[in-house]
Amino acid sequence: MSEEIIDSRFLQTCDVSIGEFRLDPCTMVIFGGAGDLSRKKLLPSVFRLFKDNELSDGFSLLGFGRKDLNDDTYRAMMEEEVKAYGEELYNEGSWREFSKRLFFLSGTFEEDGNYEKLREKIDGISTPDGEGNRNVIYYLSVPPQVVPLLMEKMTYHNLCRGLFSTKIIVEKPFGSDLPSSVRLNKILTDAFHEEQIYRIDHYLGKEPVQNIIFLRFSNTIFEQIWSRLFVDNVQITVAEAIGIEGRGGFYEQTGVVRDIVQNHMLQILGFIAMEPPVGFRADFIRDEKVKILRSLRPMSFDHIDRFTVRGQYGRGMVHDANVRGYREEEGVNASSQVPTYCAGKFYIDNLRWAGVPFYLRTGKRLKKRVTEICIQLKRLPLRLFGRTCDSMEPNVLVLTIQPDEKISLRFNVKYPHANNQIYSTRMLFSYREAFKTAEHPAYERLLLDCMRGDLTPFVRQDEVDAMWEIVDPIIQRWDEIIPEKFPNYAAGTWGPHEAHLLLEQEDRCWITS
Ligand SMILES: NC(=O)c1ccc[n+]([C@@H]2O[C@H](COP(=O)([O-])OP(=O)(O)OC[C@H]3O[C@@H](n4cnc5c(N)ncnc54)[C@H](OP(=O)(O)O)[C@@H]3O)[C@@H](O)[C@H]2O)c1
């Protein structure tokens, strides 16, 4: 007899297909609209959305910053940036149409008169929606130290909640530790309500990250095995082959834990480990993630000393080219102690995951660029096939986020003809082959979600706080004790020897696909 399938009582919230969704007119105001992020990521992403017909007819974009630009020179500047992407993105006809929606306001954020000009400019270029509201999205693409000033001025000039119907997108970093994150949040929430604030972590715009909850909660096979009963360990790897790309000043202040672990890695861990949400709504999903982050076992200094590994790259070979060590990079102190690599063992103290180690590792100048989650299952308790069982590989589910978006499952089969010979093989699902898509551009997806008012792929403040609570002790302990032998891994390798020992001492090893 088939079992009854019950509808979620919140089903209607996820039942609107994208095709049916009509976006209201809106104006996106980018503070720092001529800065690096705007030129390299934001404008190209908005242009692609325009080309794909995803924007509303009443869409306009206003860059605001102190570069000496006007509407025409801003359009010309951005055209060059988009052209640099090649024919895949640039198209003269589309650009001509799109550029009519681009505007620039030149001036400093300090000067009060500029906010009056800003209001007038928004009034001039925005299109009211059916109810007469002017929808405005502010994008803070500015250095973090500028944010308090902006919030103060925008509040004073009634730009946050009064004149327009507004949302605000905030870029990381969300502080540099828990106290500074709390202070920043107070400044933001004095100006905007929490539901107006879209904290961006571009990893959450990646299709395979969003797919984690679909994979988990729509498949009987995965839903059933997803716990300490079947899982031996979970590994999350965020490996970069690139170095610090000329951002020495930034990296010296940041280091690997603040740059990658505190945000991207802990967010991925949240999706992997969370309980099913009560419905498919932003806050239900964020509630579950925050429960996981709060269930992570606080790390004592003893645990940090024994079960975390830090590293810094020296010279080496990446993709057949000689590369400099971290201390030789521009803007980096010649005796810098800043870590570019981190590995660690974490535990989630809840009923589902009690006792299952979660191993995280990330670093710059590693052997290759890959972001991957490996879920290794427990071995079967019976050696049925004699000696061949000694070499039998455990089942591993691998979710690859980048560079290829794919899922693979490792399992064992009988090798043909041979006696009792076991052969490890895998089933592979590739997004690109199945759906004929390229790597999905995260910023486009996130900008659209913000326009639609969907907060699901954005981070709530209690998540940010919980993530700082986890990493602050690691940063503090590492700051206290000077590393003995930095640099301790050569560029182009898989990181320090100690990171391998971390797993080997527990009879495990890092899995790489
Ligand atoms: N770049 C990336 O790939 C990237 C990636 C992830 C996150 N982010 C985050 O995105 C934000 C922006 O980064 P970014 O790399 O784009 O920085 P950026 O290149 O320095 O851009 C900031 C822009 O803001 C303008 N600006 C700064 N202070 C101002 C003031 N007082 N008045 C008027 N204009 C002012 C700057 O003008 P000037 O040009 O005249 O200085 C510049 O054009 C940061 O929070 C960063 O952490 C960036």
Coordinates of C-alpha atoms and ligand atoms in Angstrom, one line a residue:
M1 CA 0.0 0.0 0.0
S2 CA 1.4 3.4 -0.9
E3 CA 2.0 5.8 1.9
E4 CA 0.2 9.2 2.0
I5 CA 2.3 12.2 0.9
I6 CA 1.6 15.3 3.0
D7 CA 1.8 18.8 1.6
S8 CA 3.9 21.2 3.5
R9 CA 1.6 23.8 4.9
F10 CA 3.9 26.5 3.4
L11 CA 3.8 25.0 0.0
Q12 CA 2.4 28.0 -1.8
T13 CA 5.6 30.0 -1.0
C14 CA 7.7 28.0 -3.3
D15 CA 5.1 27.2 -5.9
V16 CA 5.5 30.3 -8.1
S17 CA 7.6 29.4 -11.1
I18 CA 10.2 31.9 -12.3
G19 CA 8.3 32.5 -15.6
E20 CA 5.2 33.7 -13.7
F21 CA 7.2 36.0 -11.5
R22 CA 6.9 39.7 -12.6
L23 CA 9.5 42.0 -11.2
D24 CA 8.5 45.5 -10.2
P25 CA 10.4 48.4 -11.6
C26 CA 13.4 49.2 -9.5
T27 CA 16.5 51.4 -9.3
M28 CA 19.8 50.0 -8.1
V29 CA 22.1 52.5 -6.5
I30 CA 25.6 51.3 -6.2
F31 CA 27.7 53.1 -3.6
G32 CA 31.3 52.7 -5.0
G33 CA 29.7 52.2 -8.5
A34 CA 33.1 52.7 -10.2
G35 CA 35.1 50.5 -7.8
D36 CA 36.7 47.1 -8.5
L37 CA 33.7 44.9 -7.6
S38 CA 31.3 47.1 -9.6
R39 CA 33.5 47.0 -12.7
K40 CA 34.5 43.4 -12.5
K41 CA 31.3 41.7 -11.2
L42 CA 28.3 43.8 -10.7
L43 CA 27.9 45.7 -13.9
P44 CA 28.7 42.6 -16.1
S45 CA 26.1 40.6 -14.1
V46 CA 23.4 43.2 -14.4
F47 CA 24.1 43.5 -18.1
R48 CA 23.8 39.7 -18.5
L49 CA 20.4 39.8 -16.7
F50 CA 19.3 42.5 -19.1
K51 CA 20.4 40.5 -22.1
D52 CA 18.6 37.5 -20.7
N53 CA 15.4 39.6 -20.4
E54 CA 15.3 39.1 -16.6
L55 CA 15.1 42.8 -15.6
S56 CA 11.9 44.7 -15.4
D57 CA 11.2 47.4 -18.0
G58 CA 11.5 50.0 -15.3
F59 CA 15.0 49.0 -14.2
S60 CA 17.8 51.6 -13.9
L61 CA 21.2 51.7 -12.3
L62 CA 22.9 54.6 -10.6
G63 CA 26.6 54.5 -9.7
F64 CA 27.7 56.9 -6.9
G65 CA 31.3 57.5 -6.0
R66 CA 34.0 60.1 -6.0
K67 CA 35.5 59.2 -9.5
D68 CA 35.2 62.2 -11.8
L69 CA 32.6 60.6 -14.1
N70 CA 29.2 61.6 -15.6
D71 CA 26.5 59.4 -17.2
D72 CA 28.3 59.3 -20.6
T73 CA 31.8 58.6 -19.3
Y74 CA 30.4 56.0 -16.8
R75 CA 28.7 54.2 -19.7
A76 CA 31.9 54.2 -21.7
M77 CA 33.9 52.9 -18.8
M78 CA 31.5 50.1 -18.2
E79 CA 31.3 49.2 -21.9
E80 CA 35.1 48.5 -21.8
E81 CA 34.7 46.3 -18.8
V82 CA 31.9 44.3 -20.4
K83 CA 33.8 44.1 -23.6
A84 CA 36.7 42.5 -21.7
Y85 CA 34.5 39.5 -21.1
G86 CA 34.4 38.8 -24.9
E87 CA 31.7 38.0 -27.3
E88 CA 30.0 35.6 -24.9
L89 CA 28.8 38.7 -23.0
Y90 CA 29.2 41.8 -25.1
N91 CA 26.8 42.7 -27.8
E92 CA 26.8 46.2 -29.3
G93 CA 23.0 46.4 -29.8
S94 CA 22.1 45.1 -26.4
W95 CA 24.7 47.4 -24.8
R96 CA 23.3 50.5 -26.5
E97 CA 19.8 49.7 -25.1
F98 CA 21.2 48.8 -21.7
S99 CA 23.4 51.8 -21.3
K100 CA 20.4 54.1 -21.5
R101 CA 19.6 52.8 -18.1
L102 CA 23.0 53.6 -16.6
F103 CA 23.7 56.8 -14.6
F104 CA 26.4 58.2 -12.4
L105 CA 26.6 60.6 -9.6
S106 CA 30.1 61.9 -8.8
G107 CA 30.9 63.1 -5.3
T108 CA 32.1 62.1 -1.9
F109 CA 30.0 60.3 0.7
E110 CA 31.0 62.9 3.3
E111 CA 29.3 65.8 1.6
D112 CA 25.6 66.3 2.6
G113 CA 24.7 68.1 -0.6
N114 CA 25.4 64.9 -2.5
Y115 CA 22.5 63.1 -0.8
E116 CA 20.1 65.8 -2.0
K117 CA 21.5 65.2 -5.5
L118 CA 21.1 61.5 -5.0
R119 CA 17.5 61.8 -4.0
E120 CA 16.8 64.1 -7.0
K121 CA 18.6 61.7 -9.4
I122 CA 16.6 58.7 -8.1
D123 CA 13.4 60.7 -8.5
G124 CA 14.4 61.5 -12.1
I125 CA 15.4 58.0 -13.3
S126 CA 13.1 55.6 -11.3
T127 CA 9.8 54.4 -12.5
P128 CA 7.0 54.0 -9.8
D129 CA 5.4 50.6 -9.5
G130 CA 1.6 49.9 -9.8
E131 CA 1.1 51.3 -6.3
G132 CA 3.1 54.4 -6.9
N133 CA 6.2 53.2 -4.9
R134 CA 9.7 53.9 -6.1
N135 CA 11.6 50.6 -5.4
V136 CA 15.3 51.3 -4.6
I137 CA 18.0 48.7 -3.9
Y138 CA 21.2 50.2 -2.4
Y139 CA 24.3 48.2 -3.0
L140 CA 27.2 48.9 -0.6
S141 CA 30.2 48.2 -2.8
V142 CA 32.5 50.2 -0.5
P143 CA 35.3 49.6 2.0
P144 CA 33.8 48.5 5.3
Q145 CA 35.1 51.6 7.2
V146 CA 32.8 53.8 5.0
V147 CA 29.6 52.0 6.0
P148 CA 28.9 53.8 9.3
L149 CA 29.2 57.2 7.6
L150 CA 26.9 56.1 4.8
M151 CA 24.3 54.9 7.3
E152 CA 24.4 58.1 9.3
K153 CA 24.0 60.3 6.2
M154 CA 21.4 58.2 4.5
T155 CA 19.3 58.1 7.7
Y156 CA 19.7 61.9 8.1
H157 CA 18.6 62.5 4.6
N158 CA 15.6 60.1 5.0
L159 CA 16.8 57.7 2.3
C160 CA 16.5 54.5 4.3
R161 CA 12.8 54.0 5.2
G162 CA 11.0 57.1 4.3
L163 CA 11.0 58.3 0.7
F164 CA 11.5 55.1 -1.2
S165 CA 10.6 51.5 -0.8
T166 CA 14.1 50.2 -0.1
K167 CA 16.4 47.2 0.3
I168 CA 20.1 47.2 1.0
I169 CA 22.8 44.7 -0.1
V170 CA 25.8 44.6 2.2
E171 CA 29.1 43.0 1.1
K172 CA 31.4 41.0 3.4
P173 CA 33.3 41.4 5.6
F174 CA 30.6 41.6 8.3
G175 CA 33.1 42.8 10.9
S176 CA 36.4 41.3 11.8
D177 CA 35.3 39.5 15.0
L178 CA 32.1 39.1 17.0
P179 CA 32.2 42.5 18.8
S180 CA 32.8 44.5 15.6
S181 CA 30.1 42.5 13.7
V182 CA 27.6 43.3 16.5
R183 CA 28.6 47.0 16.2
L184 CA 28.2 47.0 12.4
N185 CA 24.9 45.3 12.7
K186 CA 23.6 47.9 15.2
I187 CA 24.6 50.6 12.7
L188 CA 22.8 48.8 9.9
T189 CA 19.6 48.0 11.9
D190 CA 19.4 51.5 13.2
A191 CA 18.9 52.6 9.6
F192 CA 17.1 49.6 8.0
H193 CA 14.8 46.8 9.3
E194 CA 16.4 43.3 9.3
E195 CA 14.1 42.2 6.4
Q196 CA 15.4 45.0 4.3
I197 CA 19.1 43.8 4.7
Y198 CA 20.6 41.4 2.2
R199 CA 24.0 40.3 3.4
I200 CA 25.8 38.8 0.5
D201 CA 27.9 35.7 0.5
H202 CA 28.4 34.8 -3.2
Y203 CA 28.8 31.1 -2.4
L204 CA 25.1 31.0 -1.6
G205 CA 24.3 32.1 -5.1
K206 CA 26.1 29.0 -6.6
E207 CA 23.7 26.5 -8.0
P208 CA 25.3 23.4 -6.4
V209 CA 25.2 25.0 -3.0
Q210 CA 21.5 25.8 -3.4
N211 CA 21.1 22.2 -4.6
I212 CA 22.3 20.7 -1.4
I213 CA 18.9 21.0 0.3
F214 CA 17.1 19.8 -2.9
L215 CA 19.4 16.7 -3.1
R216 CA 19.0 16.0 0.6
F217 CA 15.3 16.5 1.0
S218 CA 13.9 15.1 -2.3
N219 CA 15.7 11.8 -2.4
T220 CA 14.9 8.9 -0.2
I221 CA 18.3 7.3 -0.5
F222 CA 20.2 10.4 0.7
E223 CA 17.7 11.5 3.3
Q224 CA 17.9 8.1 5.0
I225 CA 21.7 7.9 5.3
W226 CA 22.3 11.5 6.3
S227 CA 23.3 11.0 9.9
R228 CA 25.8 9.5 12.4
L229 CA 24.2 6.1 11.7
F230 CA 25.7 5.9 8.3
V231 CA 28.2 8.7 7.9
D232 CA 31.8 8.2 9.0
N233 CA 33.0 11.7 8.3
V234 CA 32.4 14.8 6.2
Q235 CA 35.1 16.8 4.4
I236 CA 34.7 20.3 3.0
T237 CA 37.5 21.6 0.8
V238 CA 37.8 25.1 -0.6
A239 CA 41.1 25.0 -2.5
E240 CA 42.4 27.9 -4.6
A241 CA 45.3 27.7 -7.0
I242 CA 45.6 31.5 -7.1
G243 CA 47.5 33.5 -4.5
I244 CA 46.4 36.9 -3.1
E245 CA 46.2 38.6 -6.5
G246 CA 47.7 41.9 -5.6
R247 CA 45.5 42.3 -2.5
G248 CA 48.4 42.0 0.0
G249 CA 47.2 44.9 2.2
F250 CA 43.7 43.4 2.5
Y251 CA 45.0 39.8 3.1
E252 CA 47.5 40.9 5.8
Q253 CA 44.5 42.2 7.8
T254 CA 42.3 39.3 7.0
G255 CA 44.0 35.9 6.8
V256 CA 42.4 32.7 5.7
V257 CA 40.0 32.2 8.6
R258 CA 38.2 35.5 8.2
D259 CA 38.4 35.3 4.4
I260 CA 37.0 31.9 3.8
V261 CA 36.2 29.8 6.9
Q262 CA 34.0 32.3 8.8
N263 CA 31.6 32.7 5.9
H264 CA 31.7 30.4 2.9
M265 CA 32.8 27.2 4.6
L266 CA 30.5 27.5 7.7
Q267 CA 27.6 28.3 5.4
I268 CA 28.3 25.2 3.3
L269 CA 28.5 23.2 6.6
G270 CA 25.2 24.7 7.6
F271 CA 23.4 23.4 4.5
I272 CA 25.1 20.0 4.7
A273 CA 24.2 19.4 8.4
M274 CA 20.9 21.3 8.9
E275 CA 17.6 19.6 9.8
P276 CA 14.8 19.7 7.2
P277 CA 13.1 23.2 7.4
V278 CA 9.4 23.3 8.3
G279 CA 8.8 24.9 5.0
F280 CA 10.6 26.4 2.0
R281 CA 10.9 30.0 3.3
A282 CA 14.0 32.1 3.9
D283 CA 13.6 32.3 7.6
F284 CA 12.8 28.6 8.0
I285 CA 16.0 27.7 6.2
R286 CA 18.0 30.3 8.1
D287 CA 16.6 29.0 11.4
E288 CA 17.9 25.6 10.7
K289 CA 21.3 26.8 9.6
V290 CA 21.7 28.9 12.7
K291 CA 20.8 25.9 14.9
I292 CA 23.7 24.0 13.4
L293 CA 26.1 26.8 13.8
R294 CA 25.1 27.1 17.5
S295 CA 25.5 23.3 17.9
L296 CA 29.1 23.4 16.7
R297 CA 31.3 22.4 19.6
P298 CA 33.1 25.4 21.0
M299 CA 36.8 24.9 20.5
S300 CA 39.0 24.9 23.6
F301 CA 42.6 26.1 23.1
D302 CA 43.7 22.5 23.7
H303 CA 41.4 21.3 20.8
I304 CA 42.7 24.1 18.6
D305 CA 46.3 23.1 19.3
R306 CA 45.7 19.5 18.6
F307 CA 43.1 19.5 15.8
T308 CA 43.7 22.6 13.7
V309 CA 46.5 23.2 11.3
R310 CA 47.6 26.6 9.9
G311 CA 49.9 27.2 7.0
Q312 CA 51.5 29.8 4.8
Y313 CA 52.7 29.1 1.2
G314 CA 56.3 29.5 0.1
R315 CA 57.6 29.5 -3.4
G316 CA 56.5 26.7 -5.7
M317 CA 55.1 25.6 -9.0
V318 CA 51.4 26.2 -10.0
H319 CA 50.2 25.1 -13.4
D320 CA 53.8 24.7 -14.5
A321 CA 54.8 28.2 -13.6
N322 CA 57.1 29.3 -10.8
V323 CA 55.3 31.5 -8.3
R324 CA 56.4 33.6 -5.4
G325 CA 55.9 32.8 -1.7
Y326 CA 53.3 34.7 0.3
R327 CA 56.0 36.8 2.1
E328 CA 57.3 38.0 -1.3
E329 CA 53.9 39.2 -2.5
E330 CA 53.4 42.9 -2.9
G331 CA 52.0 44.6 0.2
V332 CA 53.0 41.7 2.5
N333 CA 55.3 41.9 5.4
A334 CA 58.5 40.0 4.7
S335 CA 58.2 38.1 8.0
S336 CA 54.4 37.9 8.0
Q337 CA 52.7 35.4 10.3
V338 CA 49.4 35.6 8.5
P339 CA 48.0 32.1 7.6
T340 CA 47.0 31.3 4.0
Y341 CA 45.9 27.8 4.9
C342 CA 43.6 26.3 7.5
A343 CA 42.5 22.8 8.3
G344 CA 40.5 21.7 11.3
K345 CA 38.3 19.1 12.8
F346 CA 34.9 20.2 14.0
Y347 CA 32.0 18.4 15.8
I348 CA 28.3 19.2 15.8
D349 CA 26.8 18.3 19.1
N350 CA 23.3 17.3 18.2
L351 CA 21.5 14.0 17.9
R352 CA 22.0 13.7 14.1
W353 CA 25.8 14.3 14.1
A354 CA 27.1 13.4 17.5
G355 CA 30.6 11.9 17.1
V356 CA 30.9 12.5 13.4
P357 CA 34.0 14.6 12.5
F358 CA 33.6 17.4 10.0
Y359 CA 37.0 18.1 8.5
L360 CA 37.4 21.5 6.9
R361 CA 40.4 22.7 4.8
T362 CA 41.0 25.7 2.7
G363 CA 44.0 27.5 1.3
K364 CA 45.6 29.6 -1.3
R365 CA 48.1 28.4 -3.9
L366 CA 47.1 24.8 -3.5
K367 CA 47.4 22.2 -6.2
K368 CA 44.2 23.1 -8.0
R369 CA 41.0 25.1 -7.7
V370 CA 38.3 23.0 -6.3
T371 CA 35.4 23.4 -3.9
E372 CA 34.0 20.1 -2.8
I373 CA 32.0 18.3 -0.1
C374 CA 32.8 14.6 0.5
I375 CA 30.4 12.6 2.6
Q376 CA 32.2 9.3 3.5
L377 CA 30.0 6.5 4.6
K378 CA 30.8 3.9 7.2
R379 CA 32.3 0.6 6.1
L380 CA 30.1 -2.5 6.3
P381 CA 30.7 -4.5 9.4
L382 CA 31.3 -7.9 7.7
R383 CA 34.2 -8.9 5.6
L384 CA 32.4 -11.2 3.2
F385 CA 34.9 -11.3 0.3
G386 CA 38.1 -12.4 2.1
R387 CA 41.3 -10.5 1.6
T388 CA 40.0 -8.2 -1.1
C389 CA 37.9 -6.5 1.6
D390 CA 41.0 -5.0 3.0
S391 CA 41.4 -2.8 -0.1
M392 CA 37.6 -2.1 -0.4
E393 CA 37.0 1.6 -0.7
P394 CA 34.2 3.2 1.4
N395 CA 31.2 4.7 -0.3
V396 CA 31.7 8.4 -0.8
L397 CA 29.2 11.0 -2.1
V398 CA 31.1 14.0 -3.6
L399 CA 29.3 17.3 -4.3
T400 CA 31.6 19.5 -6.4
I401 CA 30.7 23.2 -6.3
Q402 CA 33.5 24.4 -8.6
P403 CA 35.1 24.4 -11.1
D404 CA 32.7 21.7 -12.4
E405 CA 29.3 21.5 -10.9
K406 CA 28.8 17.8 -10.4
I407 CA 27.8 15.0 -8.0
S408 CA 29.5 11.6 -7.9
L409 CA 28.9 8.5 -5.8
R410 CA 31.7 6.1 -5.3
F411 CA 30.8 2.4 -4.9
N412 CA 32.2 -1.1 -5.4
V413 CA 31.5 -3.7 -8.1
K414 CA 32.8 -7.1 -9.0
Y415 CA 35.7 -6.9 -11.4
P416 CA 34.8 -9.1 -14.5
H417 CA 36.0 -12.7 -14.6
A418 CA 38.5 -12.3 -11.7
N419 CA 37.8 -14.2 -8.5
N420 CA 36.4 -12.1 -5.6
Q421 CA 38.0 -9.0 -7.1
I422 CA 36.3 -5.8 -6.0
Y423 CA 36.6 -2.7 -8.2
S424 CA 35.8 0.8 -7.0
T425 CA 33.9 2.9 -9.5
R426 CA 31.5 5.9 -9.5
M427 CA 28.3 7.3 -10.8
L428 CA 28.5 10.8 -12.1
F429 CA 26.0 13.6 -12.6
S430 CA 27.3 16.7 -14.3
Y431 CA 25.2 19.9 -14.3
R432 CA 26.8 21.0 -17.5
E433 CA 26.0 17.8 -19.4
A434 CA 22.6 17.3 -18.0
F435 CA 21.3 20.9 -18.4
K436 CA 23.7 22.3 -20.9
T437 CA 24.6 25.1 -18.6
A438 CA 28.0 26.8 -17.9
E439 CA 29.1 27.4 -14.3
H440 CA 26.3 29.5 -12.9
P441 CA 27.2 33.1 -12.2
A442 CA 26.5 33.6 -8.6
Y443 CA 26.0 37.4 -8.6
E444 CA 23.3 37.4 -11.2
R445 CA 21.3 34.9 -9.2
L446 CA 21.7 36.9 -6.0
L447 CA 20.8 40.2 -7.6
L448 CA 17.6 38.7 -9.0
D449 CA 16.7 37.1 -5.7
C450 CA 17.1 40.5 -4.0
M451 CA 14.9 42.1 -6.7
R452 CA 12.3 39.4 -6.0
G453 CA 12.6 39.9 -2.3
D454 CA 13.8 36.4 -1.6
L455 CA 16.2 36.5 1.4
T456 CA 16.9 32.7 1.3
P457 CA 20.4 33.0 -0.2
F458 CA 21.4 35.9 2.1
V459 CA 22.8 35.6 5.5
R460 CA 20.9 36.7 8.6
Q461 CA 22.7 38.5 11.4
D462 CA 22.3 35.7 14.0
E463 CA 24.1 33.4 11.5
V464 CA 27.0 36.0 11.2
D465 CA 27.3 36.2 15.0
A466 CA 27.3 32.4 15.4
M467 CA 30.0 32.1 12.7
W468 CA 32.2 34.6 14.5
E469 CA 31.7 32.8 17.8
I470 CA 33.1 29.6 16.2
V471 CA 36.2 31.2 14.5
D472 CA 37.1 33.9 17.0
P473 CA 38.9 31.5 19.4
I474 CA 40.9 30.0 16.5
I475 CA 42.0 33.4 15.4
Q476 CA 42.8 34.4 19.0
R477 CA 44.8 31.3 19.7
W478 CA 46.8 31.5 16.5
D479 CA 47.5 35.2 17.1
E480 CA 48.9 34.3 20.6
I481 CA 51.3 31.6 19.5
I482 CA 53.8 32.5 16.8
P483 CA 53.9 29.7 14.1
E484 CA 57.2 27.9 14.3
K485 CA 58.1 27.4 10.6
F486 CA 56.2 29.6 8.2
P487 CA 56.2 29.2 5.2
N488 CA 55.3 25.5 5.7
Y489 CA 53.9 24.4 2.4
A490 CA 55.1 24.9 -1.1
A491 CA 52.8 26.6 -3.6
G492 CA 51.2 24.0 -5.8
T493 CA 50.9 21.3 -3.2
W494 CA 48.0 20.2 -1.0
G495 CA 49.2 22.1 2.0
P496 CA 51.2 21.4 5.2
H497 CA 52.2 17.9 6.1
E498 CA 50.4 18.3 9.5
A499 CA 47.1 18.6 7.7
H500 CA 47.5 15.1 6.3
L501 CA 48.6 13.8 9.7
L502 CA 45.4 15.3 11.2
L503 CA 43.4 12.6 9.3
E504 CA 46.0 9.9 9.1
Q505 CA 46.2 9.7 12.9
E506 CA 42.5 8.8 12.8
D507 CA 43.0 6.2 10.0
R508 CA 41.5 8.5 7.4
C509 CA 42.7 10.6 4.5
W510 CA 41.7 13.7 2.6
I511 CA 39.6 12.8 -0.4
T512 CA 40.2 14.5 -3.7
S513 CA 38.1 13.8 -6.7
Ligands
LIG1 N1 36.7 43.5 -5.4 C1 36.2 42.2 -5.2 O1 36.4 41.3 -6.0 C2 35.4 42.0 -4.0 C3 35.0 40.6 -3.7 C4 34.2 40.4 -2.6 C5 33.8 41.4 -1.7 N2 34.2 42.7 -2.0 C6 33.8 43.8 -1.1 O2 33.2 44.8 -1.9 C7 33.4 46.0 -1.3 C8 34.0 46.9 -2.4 O3 35.2 46.4 -2.8 P1 36.0 47.0 -4.0 O4 37.2 46.0 -4.3 O5 35.1 47.3 -5.2 O6 36.7 48.3 -3.4 P2 37.1 49.6 -4.3 O7 37.7 49.2 -5.6 O8 38.0 50.4 -3.3 O9 35.8 50.4 -4.6 C9 35.2 51.2 -3.6 C10 34.7 52.5 -4.4 O10 34.1 53.3 -3.4 C11 34.6 54.7 -3.6 N3 34.7 55.4 -2.3 C12 35.3 55.0 -1.2 N4 35.2 55.9 -0.3 C13 34.4 56.9 -0.8 C14 34.0 58.2 -0.3 N5 34.2 58.5 0.9 N6 33.2 58.9 -1.1 C15 33.0 58.5 -2.4 N7 33.4 57.4 -2.9 C16 34.1 56.6 -2.1 C17 36.0 54.5 -4.2 O11 36.4 55.6 -4.8 P3 37.9 55.8 -5.3 O12 38.1 54.9 -6.5 O13 38.1 57.2 -5.6 O14 38.8 55.3 -4.1 C18 35.8 53.3 -5.1 O15 35.4 53.6 -6.3 C19 34.3 45.8 -0.1 O16 33.5 45.7 1.0 C20 35.0 44.5 -0.4 O17 35.4 43.8 0.8 C21 35.0 43.0 -3.1

